[in-house]
Short mmCIF file of C-alpha atoms in Angstrom, two decimals:
data_model
loop_
_atom_site.label_atom_id
_atom_site.label_comp_id
_atom_site.label_asym_id
_atom_site.label_seq_id
_atom_site.Cartn_x
_atom_site.Cartn_y
_atom_site.Cartn_z
CA MET A 302 0.21 -0.27 0.32
CA PHE A 303 1.46 3.63 -0.82
CA VAL A 304 0.74 7.50 -0.16
CA ILE A 305 1.74 10.31 -1.81
CA GLY A 306 2.01 13.20 0.73
CA VAL A 307 2.35 17.02 -1.42
CA ASP A 308 3.93 19.44 0.31
CA PHE A 309 3.38 23.43 -1.03
CA GLY A 310 6.45 25.30 -0.04
CA THR A 311 6.69 29.53 -0.88
CA ASP A 312 9.03 27.98 -4.45
CA SER A 313 7.67 24.81 -4.91
CA VAL A 314 5.78 21.90 -4.62
CA ARG A 315 6.46 19.09 -3.30
CA ALA A 316 4.87 14.93 -3.90
CA VAL A 317 6.35 12.32 -2.11
CA LEU A 318 5.47 8.43 -2.34
CA VAL A 319 6.09 6.51 0.59
CA ASP A 320 5.58 2.76 1.15
CA ALA A 321 2.78 3.01 3.87
CA ARG A 322 4.15 -0.31 5.50
CA THR A 323 8.17 0.02 5.58
CA GLY A 324 7.94 3.82 5.03
CA GLU A 325 10.40 3.87 2.50
CA GLU A 326 11.14 6.75 0.00
CA VAL A 327 10.24 4.92 -2.87
CA ALA A 328 9.91 9.37 -5.59
CA SER A 329 8.99 12.61 -5.49
CA GLY A 330 8.67 15.14 -7.34
CA VAL A 331 9.39 18.93 -7.22
CA HIS A 332 7.55 21.83 -9.04
CA GLU A 333 8.76 24.92 -9.09
CA TYR A 334 5.82 27.99 -9.43
CA PRO A 335 6.41 29.41 -12.62
CA ARG A 336 5.26 32.82 -11.83
CA TRP A 337 6.02 33.23 -8.09
CA LYS A 338 9.71 33.05 -9.75
CA THR A 339 9.25 35.77 -12.48
CA GLY A 340 8.46 37.67 -9.60
CA ALA A 341 4.82 38.37 -10.73
CA TYR A 342 2.20 39.55 -8.33
CA CYS A 343 4.60 40.63 -5.85
CA ASN A 344 6.59 44.20 -4.35
CA PRO A 345 8.80 43.87 -1.24
CA ALA A 346 8.64 46.56 -0.37
CA ARG A 347 5.18 46.90 0.34
CA SER A 348 6.03 43.09 1.51
CA GLN A 349 3.04 42.49 -0.87
CA PHE A 350 3.81 38.94 -1.45
CA ARG A 351 0.49 37.07 -3.66
CA GLN A 352 0.79 34.18 -5.01
CA HIS A 353 -1.96 32.94 -8.92
CA PRO A 354 -3.45 29.86 -8.15
CA LEU A 355 -2.33 28.17 -11.42
CA ASP A 356 0.91 27.71 -9.87
CA TYR A 357 -0.73 25.21 -7.46
CA LEU A 358 -2.46 23.78 -9.30
CA GLU A 359 0.01 23.14 -12.33
CA GLY A 360 2.01 22.45 -9.79
CA LEU A 361 0.49 19.60 -7.88
CA GLU A 362 -0.09 18.12 -11.14
CA LYS A 363 2.87 17.92 -12.89
CA SER A 364 4.87 17.10 -9.24
CA ILE A 365 2.52 13.97 -9.44
CA ARG A 366 2.58 13.31 -12.27
CA GLU A 367 6.83 13.25 -12.32
CA THR A 368 6.73 11.27 -9.03
CA LEU A 369 4.65 8.59 -10.65
CA SER A 370 6.69 8.09 -13.76
CA GLN A 371 9.47 6.64 -11.87
CA VAL A 372 7.47 3.99 -10.78
CA SER A 373 5.52 0.98 -12.10
CA PRO A 374 1.95 0.54 -12.99
CA GLU A 375 1.64 -2.00 -9.78
CA MET A 376 2.96 0.22 -7.60
CA ILE A 377 0.28 3.76 -8.64
CA ALA A 378 -3.22 0.81 -8.39
CA GLY A 379 -1.74 0.33 -4.51
CA ILE A 380 -1.94 4.58 -4.08
CA LYS A 381 -4.55 4.44 -1.32
CA GLY A 382 -4.20 8.31 -0.52
CA ILE A 383 -3.37 11.67 -0.92
CA SER A 384 -2.56 15.04 1.61
CA VAL A 385 -1.90 18.25 1.26
CA ASP A 386 0.18 20.66 3.32
CA THR A 387 1.10 24.29 2.45
CA THR A 388 2.40 27.38 3.66
CA GLY A 389 0.28 29.51 5.78
CA SER A 390 -1.70 31.15 6.21
CA THR A 391 -1.93 31.78 3.27
CA PRO A 392 -6.04 32.40 2.62
CA GLY A 393 -7.43 33.19 -1.28
CA PRO A 394 -11.04 34.85 -1.55
CA VAL A 395 -13.18 32.52 -3.78
CA ASP A 396 -16.78 33.41 -4.31
CA GLU A 397 -19.76 30.02 -4.08
CA ASN A 398 -18.37 27.80 -5.80
CA GLY A 399 -15.42 27.88 -3.48
CA THR A 400 -13.78 29.46 -7.42
CA PRO A 401 -10.09 32.09 -6.52
CA LEU A 402 -11.09 34.57 -8.00
CA ALA A 403 -8.22 34.46 -9.93
CA LEU A 404 -9.68 32.02 -12.27
CA LEU A 405 -11.71 34.37 -12.63
CA PRO A 406 -11.29 36.45 -16.36
CA GLU A 407 -12.00 39.19 -14.91
CA PHE A 408 -9.44 38.97 -11.87
CA ALA A 409 -6.74 36.63 -13.75
CA ASP A 410 -4.16 40.22 -13.31
CA ASN A 411 -5.48 41.51 -10.05
CA PRO A 412 -2.85 40.67 -6.87
CA ASN A 413 -6.20 40.84 -4.35
CA GLY A 414 -8.38 37.36 -6.37
CA MET A 415 -4.91 35.55 -5.48
CA PHE A 416 -3.29 33.58 -2.41
CA ILE A 417 -1.55 36.42 0.03
CA LEU A 418 1.21 34.20 0.49
CA TRP A 419 2.42 33.19 4.53
CA LYS A 420 4.34 36.16 4.38
CA ASP A 421 2.79 39.50 3.03
CA HIS A 422 2.44 41.51 5.43
CA THR A 423 1.00 44.76 4.24
CA GLY A 424 -2.05 44.05 7.45
CA ASN A 425 0.08 45.91 9.10
CA ARG A 426 -1.92 48.24 10.55
CA GLU A 427 -5.02 45.64 10.47
CA ALA A 428 -4.03 43.85 12.86
CA GLU A 429 -2.77 46.40 15.07
CA GLU A 430 -7.12 47.19 14.51
CA ILE A 431 -8.02 43.71 15.50
CA ASN A 432 -5.86 43.58 18.81
CA GLN A 433 -7.14 46.69 20.20
CA LEU A 434 -10.68 45.36 19.59
CA ALA A 435 -10.47 41.84 20.87
CA HIS A 436 -7.76 43.64 23.84
CA ARG A 437 -11.09 45.88 24.74
CA TRP A 438 -13.83 43.54 23.61
CA ASP A 439 -15.57 41.07 26.53
CA THR A 440 -13.35 37.40 24.82
CA ASP A 441 -9.99 38.47 23.80
CA PHE A 442 -10.20 36.25 21.12
CA THR A 443 -6.69 36.74 21.03
CA LYS A 444 -6.27 34.58 23.69
CA TYR A 445 -5.51 31.56 22.67
CA VAL A 446 -2.69 33.20 19.80
CA GLY A 447 -0.43 34.24 22.26
CA GLY A 448 -2.15 37.46 22.89
CA ILE A 449 -1.20 39.22 19.42
CA TYR A 450 -2.87 38.74 16.33
CA SER A 451 -0.40 39.14 13.43
CA SER A 452 -0.59 40.44 10.15
CA GLU A 453 0.60 37.60 8.12
CA TRP A 454 -2.49 35.35 9.58
CA PHE A 455 -6.20 35.27 8.42
CA TRP A 456 -8.18 38.50 8.97
CA ALA A 457 -5.96 40.97 9.09
CA LYS A 458 -5.40 39.39 4.68
CA ILE A 459 -8.75 39.41 4.42
CA LEU A 460 -10.10 43.12 6.11
CA ARG A 461 -6.87 44.76 3.87
CA THR A 462 -7.76 43.25 0.83
CA LEU A 463 -11.77 44.70 1.27
CA ARG A 464 -10.34 48.01 2.74
CA VAL A 465 -8.77 48.39 -0.92
CA ASP A 466 -9.85 46.38 -3.86
CA GLU A 467 -13.75 47.13 -4.62
CA ALA A 468 -14.54 44.97 -6.54
CA VAL A 469 -12.71 42.17 -4.75
CA ARG A 470 -15.94 42.91 -2.15
CA LYS A 471 -18.01 42.58 -4.52
CA SER A 472 -17.15 39.78 -5.41
CA ALA A 473 -15.56 37.08 -2.92
CA PHE A 474 -18.34 35.56 -1.49
CA SER A 475 -15.93 33.76 0.72
CA TRP A 476 -12.44 33.27 1.33
CA ILE A 477 -9.89 30.06 2.53
CA GLU A 478 -7.25 28.31 2.88
CA HIS A 479 -4.17 27.39 0.58
CA CYS A 480 -4.16 24.22 3.06
CA ASP A 481 -8.01 23.68 2.69
CA TRP A 482 -8.82 24.70 -1.26
CA ILE A 483 -6.01 22.27 -3.08
CA SER A 484 -7.60 19.13 -1.44
CA ALA A 485 -10.85 20.77 -2.10
CA VAL A 486 -10.72 21.02 -5.90
CA LEU A 487 -8.84 17.46 -5.08
CA THR A 488 -12.40 15.70 -3.45
CA GLY A 489 -14.14 18.02 -6.44
CA ASN A 490 -15.83 19.83 -3.37
CA THR A 491 -14.72 23.33 -3.62
CA ASN A 492 -18.21 25.14 -1.28
CA PRO A 493 -17.22 27.01 0.54
CA LEU A 494 -19.66 26.53 3.23
CA THR A 495 -19.87 22.50 2.85
CA LEU A 496 -16.31 21.33 2.48
CA LYS A 497 -13.83 20.23 5.25
CA ARG A 498 -11.54 22.83 7.18
CA SER A 499 -8.16 22.01 8.87
CA ARG A 500 -7.88 22.79 12.51
CA THR A 501 -4.68 24.16 12.25
CA ALA A 502 -5.51 26.77 9.36
CA ALA A 503 -8.74 28.34 11.62
CA GLY A 504 -7.20 27.28 15.18
CA HIS A 505 -3.77 28.95 14.80
CA LYS A 506 -4.97 31.82 11.60
CA ALA A 507 -7.83 32.73 12.35
CA LEU A 508 -9.20 32.75 16.13
CA TRP A 509 -11.75 29.49 16.07
CA HIS A 510 -12.02 27.69 19.04
CA GLU A 511 -14.66 26.12 20.84
CA GLU A 512 -14.72 29.01 23.55
CA PHE A 513 -16.05 30.90 20.43
CA GLN A 514 -18.32 28.32 19.41
CA GLY A 515 -15.76 28.56 16.70
CA LEU A 516 -14.98 31.85 14.84
CA PRO A 517 -14.91 35.43 17.17
CA SER A 518 -18.59 36.70 17.19
CA GLN A 519 -19.95 38.37 13.95
CA GLU A 520 -20.70 41.44 16.52
CA PHE A 521 -16.73 42.18 16.59
CA LEU A 522 -15.85 41.32 13.27
CA THR A 523 -18.64 44.11 12.33
CA ALA A 524 -17.45 45.97 15.48
CA LEU A 525 -13.58 45.64 13.83
CA ASP A 526 -14.71 47.49 9.89
CA PRO A 527 -18.60 46.99 8.60
CA LEU A 528 -17.41 46.02 5.65
CA LEU A 529 -17.36 42.84 7.90
CA ALA A 530 -20.67 42.02 8.54
CA GLY A 531 -22.19 38.68 7.59
CA LEU A 532 -18.48 36.41 6.20
CA ARG A 533 -18.58 35.65 9.20
CA ASN A 534 -21.65 32.35 7.97
CA ARG A 535 -20.21 32.57 4.88
CA LEU A 536 -16.74 30.74 5.60
CA PHE A 537 -17.05 27.89 8.72
CA ALA A 538 -19.04 26.86 11.28
CA GLN A 539 -16.12 23.13 12.45
CA THR A 540 -12.98 22.19 12.00
CA TYR A 541 -11.70 19.80 11.46
CA THR A 542 -8.49 17.74 12.52
CA SER A 543 -5.34 16.07 9.45
CA ASP A 544 -6.93 12.01 10.16
CA GLU A 545 -9.97 13.01 8.95
CA PRO A 546 -10.90 11.37 4.98
CA MET A 547 -11.62 15.14 3.12
CA GLY A 548 -13.02 13.07 0.39
CA THR A 549 -13.19 10.43 -1.89
CA ILE A 550 -10.86 11.48 -5.18
CA SER A 551 -13.17 12.88 -7.62
CA ALA A 552 -13.06 11.13 -11.66
CA GLU A 553 -11.45 14.84 -12.99
CA TRP A 554 -8.50 14.42 -10.69
CA ALA A 555 -8.47 10.46 -10.98
CA GLU A 556 -7.73 11.10 -14.56
CA LYS A 557 -5.31 13.75 -14.06
CA LEU A 558 -2.96 12.66 -12.05
CA GLY A 559 -3.20 8.65 -13.11
CA VAL A 560 -4.23 7.46 -10.14
CA PRO A 561 -6.79 4.62 -9.00
CA ALA A 562 -10.57 5.78 -8.40
CA ASP A 563 -10.46 5.62 -5.17
CA VAL A 564 -7.57 7.15 -3.28
CA VAL A 565 -8.51 9.44 0.66
CA ILE A 566 -7.93 13.18 0.05
CA GLY A 567 -7.11 13.71 4.48
CA VAL A 568 -7.99 16.95 5.43
CA GLY A 569 -4.95 19.27 4.06
CA SER A 570 -2.72 21.44 6.93
CA PHE A 571 0.05 23.57 7.33
CA ASP A 572 3.40 22.06 6.72
CA ALA A 573 5.23 22.69 9.69
CA HIS A 574 2.44 20.75 11.13
CA MET A 575 3.33 18.10 9.25
CA GLY A 576 6.56 18.03 8.88
CA ALA A 577 6.62 17.92 12.41
CA VAL A 578 4.44 14.88 11.98
CA GLY A 579 6.64 13.36 9.23
CA ALA A 580 9.75 14.18 11.85
CA ASN A 581 7.93 11.25 14.86
CA ILE A 582 7.25 14.17 16.52
CA GLU A 583 6.48 13.15 20.50
CA PRO A 584 5.46 15.36 23.35
CA TYR A 585 7.07 18.29 24.89
CA ALA A 586 10.43 17.42 21.43
CA LEU A 587 10.42 20.98 20.17
CA VAL A 588 10.01 20.79 16.00
CA LYS A 589 12.22 23.72 14.00
CA VAL A 590 10.38 23.74 10.40
CA ILE A 591 13.70 25.73 9.54
CA GLY A 592 13.84 26.82 5.81
CA THR A 593 13.17 30.35 4.60
CA SER A 594 11.88 30.91 7.47
CA THR A 595 10.80 28.74 10.68
CA CYS A 596 7.90 27.06 12.75
CA ASP A 597 8.93 25.43 16.21
CA MET A 598 6.04 23.36 16.63
CA LEU A 599 5.58 21.69 20.43
CA MET A 600 3.33 19.40 21.79
CA ALA A 601 2.37 18.20 24.42
CA PRO A 602 -0.76 16.65 26.20
CA SER A 603 -4.21 18.77 27.23
CA GLU A 604 -4.20 17.52 31.23
CA ASP A 605 -0.84 18.34 31.69
CA VAL A 606 -0.71 22.15 29.40
CA GLY A 607 -4.59 22.78 28.10
CA HIS A 608 -4.49 25.44 31.23
CA LEU A 609 -2.25 27.19 30.96
CA LEU A 610 -2.30 30.70 27.57
CA ILE A 611 1.21 30.54 26.34
CA ARG A 612 2.09 34.57 26.26
CA GLY A 613 3.32 35.50 22.56
CA ILE A 614 3.68 32.87 20.52
CA CYS A 615 1.47 31.51 17.08
CA GLY A 616 -1.38 29.93 18.90
CA GLN A 617 -2.18 26.39 21.23
CA VAL A 618 -4.73 24.28 19.35
CA ASP A 619 -6.47 21.02 20.52
CA GLY A 620 -5.40 18.30 17.43
CA SER A 621 -2.88 20.94 15.21
CA ILE A 622 -0.40 18.27 14.88
CA VAL A 623 -1.59 15.30 16.59
CA PRO A 624 -4.82 14.67 17.57
CA GLY A 625 -5.65 14.58 21.08
CA MET A 626 -2.48 16.96 21.40
CA LEU A 627 -2.45 20.10 21.88
CA GLY A 628 -0.07 21.84 19.35
CA MET A 629 2.42 24.86 20.19
CA GLU A 630 2.95 26.92 16.88
CA ALA A 631 6.09 29.37 16.91
CA GLY A 632 8.22 31.19 14.62
CA GLN A 633 10.76 33.35 13.39
CA SER A 634 9.77 35.68 10.03
CA ALA A 635 13.00 35.30 8.49
CA PHE A 636 15.69 32.13 9.26
CA GLY A 637 17.49 31.22 5.79
CA ASP A 638 15.69 34.57 4.01
CA LEU A 639 18.01 36.77 5.90
CA TYR A 640 20.99 35.37 4.38
CA ALA A 641 19.57 34.83 1.02
CA TRP A 642 18.96 39.14 1.47
CA PHE A 643 22.53 39.24 1.73
CA GLY A 644 23.78 37.10 -0.83
CA ARG A 645 21.74 39.49 -3.13
CA LEU A 646 23.36 41.97 -1.42
CA ILE A 647 26.86 41.45 -2.09
CA LEU A 648 25.48 39.98 -5.74
CA GLU A 649 23.45 42.23 -7.46
CA PRO A 650 25.77 45.28 -8.20
CA ILE A 651 28.35 42.02 -9.17
CA ALA A 652 25.55 40.54 -11.22
CA GLY A 653 24.62 43.72 -12.89
CA LEU A 654 28.15 44.25 -14.15
CA LEU A 655 28.81 40.89 -15.07
CA ASN A 656 25.38 41.32 -16.96
CA GLN A 657 26.44 43.85 -18.99
CA GLN A 658 29.32 41.83 -20.35
CA GLY A 659 27.11 38.93 -21.17
CA LYS A 660 29.17 36.38 -18.68
CA ALA A 661 25.50 34.32 -17.33
CA ASP A 662 27.34 31.46 -16.30
CA GLU A 663 29.18 33.86 -13.79
CA ILE A 664 26.09 35.30 -12.20
CA ALA A 665 24.32 31.79 -11.71
CA ALA A 666 27.46 29.52 -10.43
CA LEU A 667 28.29 33.51 -8.76
CA GLN A 668 24.62 32.85 -6.79
CA THR A 669 25.37 28.97 -6.42
CA ALA A 670 28.61 29.02 -4.16
CA LEU A 671 28.41 32.53 -2.33
CA ILE A 672 26.92 30.89 0.84
CA PRO A 673 28.16 27.90 0.43
CA TYR A 674 31.61 30.16 0.55
CA LEU A 675 30.86 32.62 3.14
CA SER A 676 29.45 29.56 5.58
CA GLU A 677 32.87 28.33 5.11
CA GLN A 678 34.97 32.40 5.88
CA ALA A 679 32.28 32.62 8.65
CA SER A 680 32.89 29.45 10.42
CA GLN A 681 36.91 30.30 11.15
CA LEU A 682 36.25 33.15 12.03
CA PRO A 683 36.61 33.39 16.98
CA VAL A 684 34.33 34.43 19.15
CA SER A 685 34.05 36.59 21.55
CA GLU A 686 32.10 38.78 23.74
CA THR A 687 32.81 42.77 21.47
CA ASP A 688 31.77 41.11 18.09
CA VAL A 689 29.47 42.12 16.16
CA ILE A 690 25.86 41.81 16.78
CA ALA A 691 23.13 41.61 14.19
CA ILE A 692 18.69 41.88 15.34
CA ASP A 693 16.74 39.18 12.50
CA TRP A 694 13.79 41.14 12.20
CA LEU A 695 13.98 42.06 8.83
CA ASN A 696 10.73 40.58 8.07
CA GLY A 697 8.90 41.70 11.11
CA ARG A 698 9.03 40.16 14.35
CA ARG A 699 6.72 36.12 14.17
CA THR A 700 7.63 35.08 17.53
CA PRO A 701 7.52 35.36 20.97
CA ASP A 702 5.15 38.54 20.79
CA ALA A 703 4.49 39.54 16.73
CA ASN A 704 4.97 43.26 15.51
CA HIS A 705 5.67 43.24 12.07
CA THR A 706 6.55 46.89 11.41
CA LEU A 707 9.61 45.89 13.64
CA LYS A 708 13.51 46.33 11.69
CA GLY A 709 16.55 44.41 11.45
CA ALA A 710 19.84 46.19 12.70
CA ILE A 711 23.84 45.72 12.73
CA SER A 712 26.11 46.44 14.99
CA GLY A 713 29.64 46.72 16.46
CA LEU A 714 30.76 46.61 13.24
CA ASN A 715 34.32 48.96 11.85
CA LEU A 716 36.30 49.39 9.73
CA GLY A 717 38.15 46.12 9.28
CA SER A 718 34.64 43.86 9.29
CA SER A 719 34.28 41.45 6.68
CA SER A 720 31.40 40.18 4.84
CA ALA A 721 32.33 37.23 6.83
CA HIS A 722 32.16 38.72 9.39
CA VAL A 723 28.60 40.90 9.59
CA PHE A 724 27.24 36.65 7.78
CA LYS A 725 28.67 35.36 10.28
CA ALA A 726 26.50 37.87 12.86
CA LEU A 727 23.95 37.70 11.09
CA VAL A 728 23.12 33.19 11.26
CA GLU A 729 23.93 34.50 14.98
CA ALA A 730 21.16 36.38 15.46
CA THR A 731 18.67 33.54 13.63
CA ALA A 732 20.04 31.64 16.01
CA TYR A 733 19.83 34.45 19.04
CA GLY A 734 15.96 34.37 17.96
CA ALA A 735 15.67 30.71 17.83
CA ARG A 736 17.41 30.84 21.55
CA ARG A 737 14.70 33.05 22.76
CA ILE A 738 11.57 31.62 21.64
CA ALA A 739 12.83 27.92 23.91
CA GLU A 740 13.27 30.57 26.51
CA ARG A 741 9.19 32.46 26.55
CA PHE A 742 8.03 28.17 25.69
CA VAL A 743 10.42 27.56 29.32
CA GLU A 744 9.52 30.96 31.27
CA GLU A 745 5.50 29.94 30.84
CA GLY A 746 5.63 26.58 31.79
CA VAL A 747 6.24 24.04 28.79
CA PRO A 748 9.33 22.81 29.23
CA ILE A 749 11.60 21.34 26.46
CA ARG A 750 13.56 17.89 26.77
CA GLN A 751 14.11 17.21 22.55
CA VAL A 752 15.12 20.06 19.57
CA ILE A 753 14.44 18.12 16.27
CA ALA A 754 15.37 20.34 13.66
CA ILE A 755 14.42 19.29 9.36
CA GLY A 756 13.57 21.11 6.25
CA GLY A 757 16.48 23.39 3.95
CA VAL A 758 18.74 25.32 5.85
CA ALA A 759 18.70 21.82 8.44
CA ARG A 760 20.17 19.94 5.85
CA LYS A 761 22.25 21.66 4.40
CA SER A 762 24.11 24.02 5.54
CA ALA A 763 26.38 22.67 9.05
CA PHE A 764 28.05 25.78 10.24
CA VAL A 765 24.35 27.50 10.62
CA MET A 766 23.06 24.02 13.38
CA GLN A 767 26.52 23.88 14.85
CA THR A 768 26.17 27.65 15.77
CA LEU A 769 22.61 27.27 16.19
CA ALA A 770 23.45 24.39 19.26
CA ASP A 771 26.24 26.81 20.67
CA VAL A 772 23.39 29.14 20.85
CA MET A 773 20.79 27.25 22.49
CA ASN A 774 23.25 25.11 24.25
CA VAL A 775 21.34 22.10 23.51
CA PRO A 776 22.10 19.17 21.33
CA ILE A 777 20.03 18.96 17.60
CA ASN A 778 18.32 16.23 16.33
CA VAL A 779 18.40 16.62 11.99
CA ALA A 780 15.40 14.24 10.57
CA GLU A 781 17.37 12.69 7.60
CA SER A 782 14.53 12.92 5.18
CA ASP A 783 14.81 15.78 2.61
CA GLN A 784 10.97 15.95 2.31
CA CYS A 785 9.86 15.68 6.59
CA CYS A 786 6.94 18.25 5.27
CA ALA A 787 5.32 16.18 2.34
CA ARG A 788 6.26 12.94 4.04
CA GLY A 789 4.58 13.89 7.52
CA ALA A 790 1.63 14.89 4.89
CA ALA A 791 2.01 10.95 4.10
CA VAL A 792 1.29 9.71 7.76
CA CYS A 793 -1.58 12.09 7.31
CA ALA A 794 -2.80 10.33 4.16
CA ALA A 795 -2.06 6.79 5.40
CA VAL A 796 -4.18 7.78 9.30
CA ALA A 797 -6.93 9.17 6.49
CA ALA A 798 -7.73 6.67 4.20
CA GLY A 799 -7.43 3.59 7.43
CA ILE A 800 -4.40 2.19 6.55
CA TYR A 801 -3.63 2.81 10.67
CA PRO A 802 -5.72 4.29 13.19
CA THR A 803 -3.54 6.39 14.98
CA PHE A 804 -0.59 9.27 13.57
CA ALA A 805 1.76 6.99 16.26
CA GLU A 806 1.58 3.50 14.82
CA ALA A 807 1.76 5.72 11.84
CA GLN A 808 4.34 7.46 13.20
CA ARG A 809 6.45 4.10 13.87
CA ALA A 810 6.36 2.65 10.08
CA MET A 811 6.72 6.28 8.70
CA ALA A 812 8.50 8.84 10.04
CA SER A 813 11.69 9.87 8.99
CA ALA A 814 14.71 8.84 11.10
CA PHE A 815 17.40 10.87 12.02
CA ASP A 816 21.01 11.04 10.52
CA ALA A 817 22.98 14.39 12.56
CA VAL A 818 23.35 15.57 15.84
CA PHE A 819 24.80 18.96 16.68
CA THR A 820 26.94 18.74 19.99
CA PRO A 821 27.24 22.19 21.21
CA ARG A 822 31.20 23.01 21.79
CA PRO A 823 30.85 24.30 26.06
CA GLU A 824 33.35 27.38 25.13
CA ARG A 825 31.78 28.71 22.47
CA ALA A 826 28.88 28.60 24.25
CA LYS A 827 29.09 30.58 27.30
CA VAL A 828 30.62 33.29 25.11
CA TYR A 829 27.29 33.74 23.00
CA ASP A 830 25.96 33.27 26.92
CA VAL A 831 27.46 37.40 26.57
CA LEU A 832 26.28 37.93 22.83
CA TYR A 833 23.14 36.67 22.84
CA GLN A 834 22.62 39.28 26.12
CA ARG A 835 23.52 42.38 24.22
CA TYR A 836 21.64 40.75 21.33
CA LEU A 837 18.48 40.77 24.01
CA SER A 838 20.11 44.58 24.75
CA LEU A 839 20.07 45.65 21.23
CA GLY A 840 16.74 44.67 19.90
CA ASP A 841 14.89 46.68 23.47
CA PHE A 842 16.47 49.38 22.12
CA ILE A 843 15.60 49.25 18.61
CA GLU A 844 11.32 48.38 19.70
CA LYS A 845 11.41 51.61 22.44
CA ASN A 846 13.34 53.25 19.46
CA THR A 847 10.46 52.03 16.68
#
């Protein structure tokens, strides 16, 4: 028996075919989003990041087709389930049929009719208004998301779009998260009133909670802005965990993908949450999903920590990672993105000069080699208490205590500071941000007994991971799988399809092993204790003077 996990990342979609009995990754396929790759519909200076639903649909078909082209017809005939994870919060406006507006001719090139990517911060003002109203309302609807609502999330993005685009406002019947829509597409039922919505997306990003009988009250939403009047009834009241089936694949998509007609489609979720499942998360293990940004996953029995309201995180939601456990989320808005920014800063003028000389091949070679080269140079530098210090908030701060108006900084430069010194400081800054998140959980009464890392940065950069272990002063286990999020989606598919009755049994058979461990170096950890205090002081100065 086989299952397919599909992971929609920021830049591409990846599919993996997994043997549900052994956990072997049999085949995989990757498709980069062509429109996104050109920068279409995005404006980084305004923190606007949009993705066209055609990138998703094309990527879904091509990644799975590529995967299945590598295996026998007998294996394909044995496929029992497909589950999908996506970035989030990545909502988009849909009509009454659940069709994203960007798929309609009149909105085909309108960024406001597309999916609003997780890192879009155009709704900073709206997020602040949500916080102000929630904190004086009879019920604080932010209390289960750390007490602070973020512009990266569902309601801020919706409200911002309704305010700035009258045409979208008139045509958007409802709104839907990417993970819900793409899973629903596979079943053929995209009706926004009847498709199953992800507990993960709803609880962590849309303020859904059983205590509130679902979403925030219509009275609250209308008080926030009359443009939201009536929307609650066009969204959802119930949510579903990822062990639930969304439905059976439609005849159209079974034919498109070349899979059996009885394949079960699981309820979707977010990449980090399914990634934690793929990394064999267990209670009190912190799973760090490290890529362009980070998401930190932690879960614990509700009877142990359910009474806590953990400040400044991205939510605590029953069943958001594994059914029956309280799932907790935190993270950093820029991690690998920070390194990529520095790489662009160095290469842009060089690339411009080489481009004038027609040396495109040299530009591509430099882009590939730069970050590994900087990592090697930075790894050779000593660590001292007077080193350059950086703040990792170039894309704002996600946790602890979301504030996406904050900016990054570099302090302590002199004429002897090299690119390697600055790169080292940026890597250390991301590690300091990670340490602050872990400390917040512990301060709030949630212990951390193990740290696991997955994702592209975790797999590719020993320098970053060793620095992270030194700064956090804990061993960090790295998952073996290069596709842990897709593998986690496959685990979820196996449960949704009834191959395994519980996540625990499916994880024992299918989750990734570890193939590396980074152990802190005591002499460096001691110096980093001092540098970390400087990081906190500089961050406090920036926050008070922004």
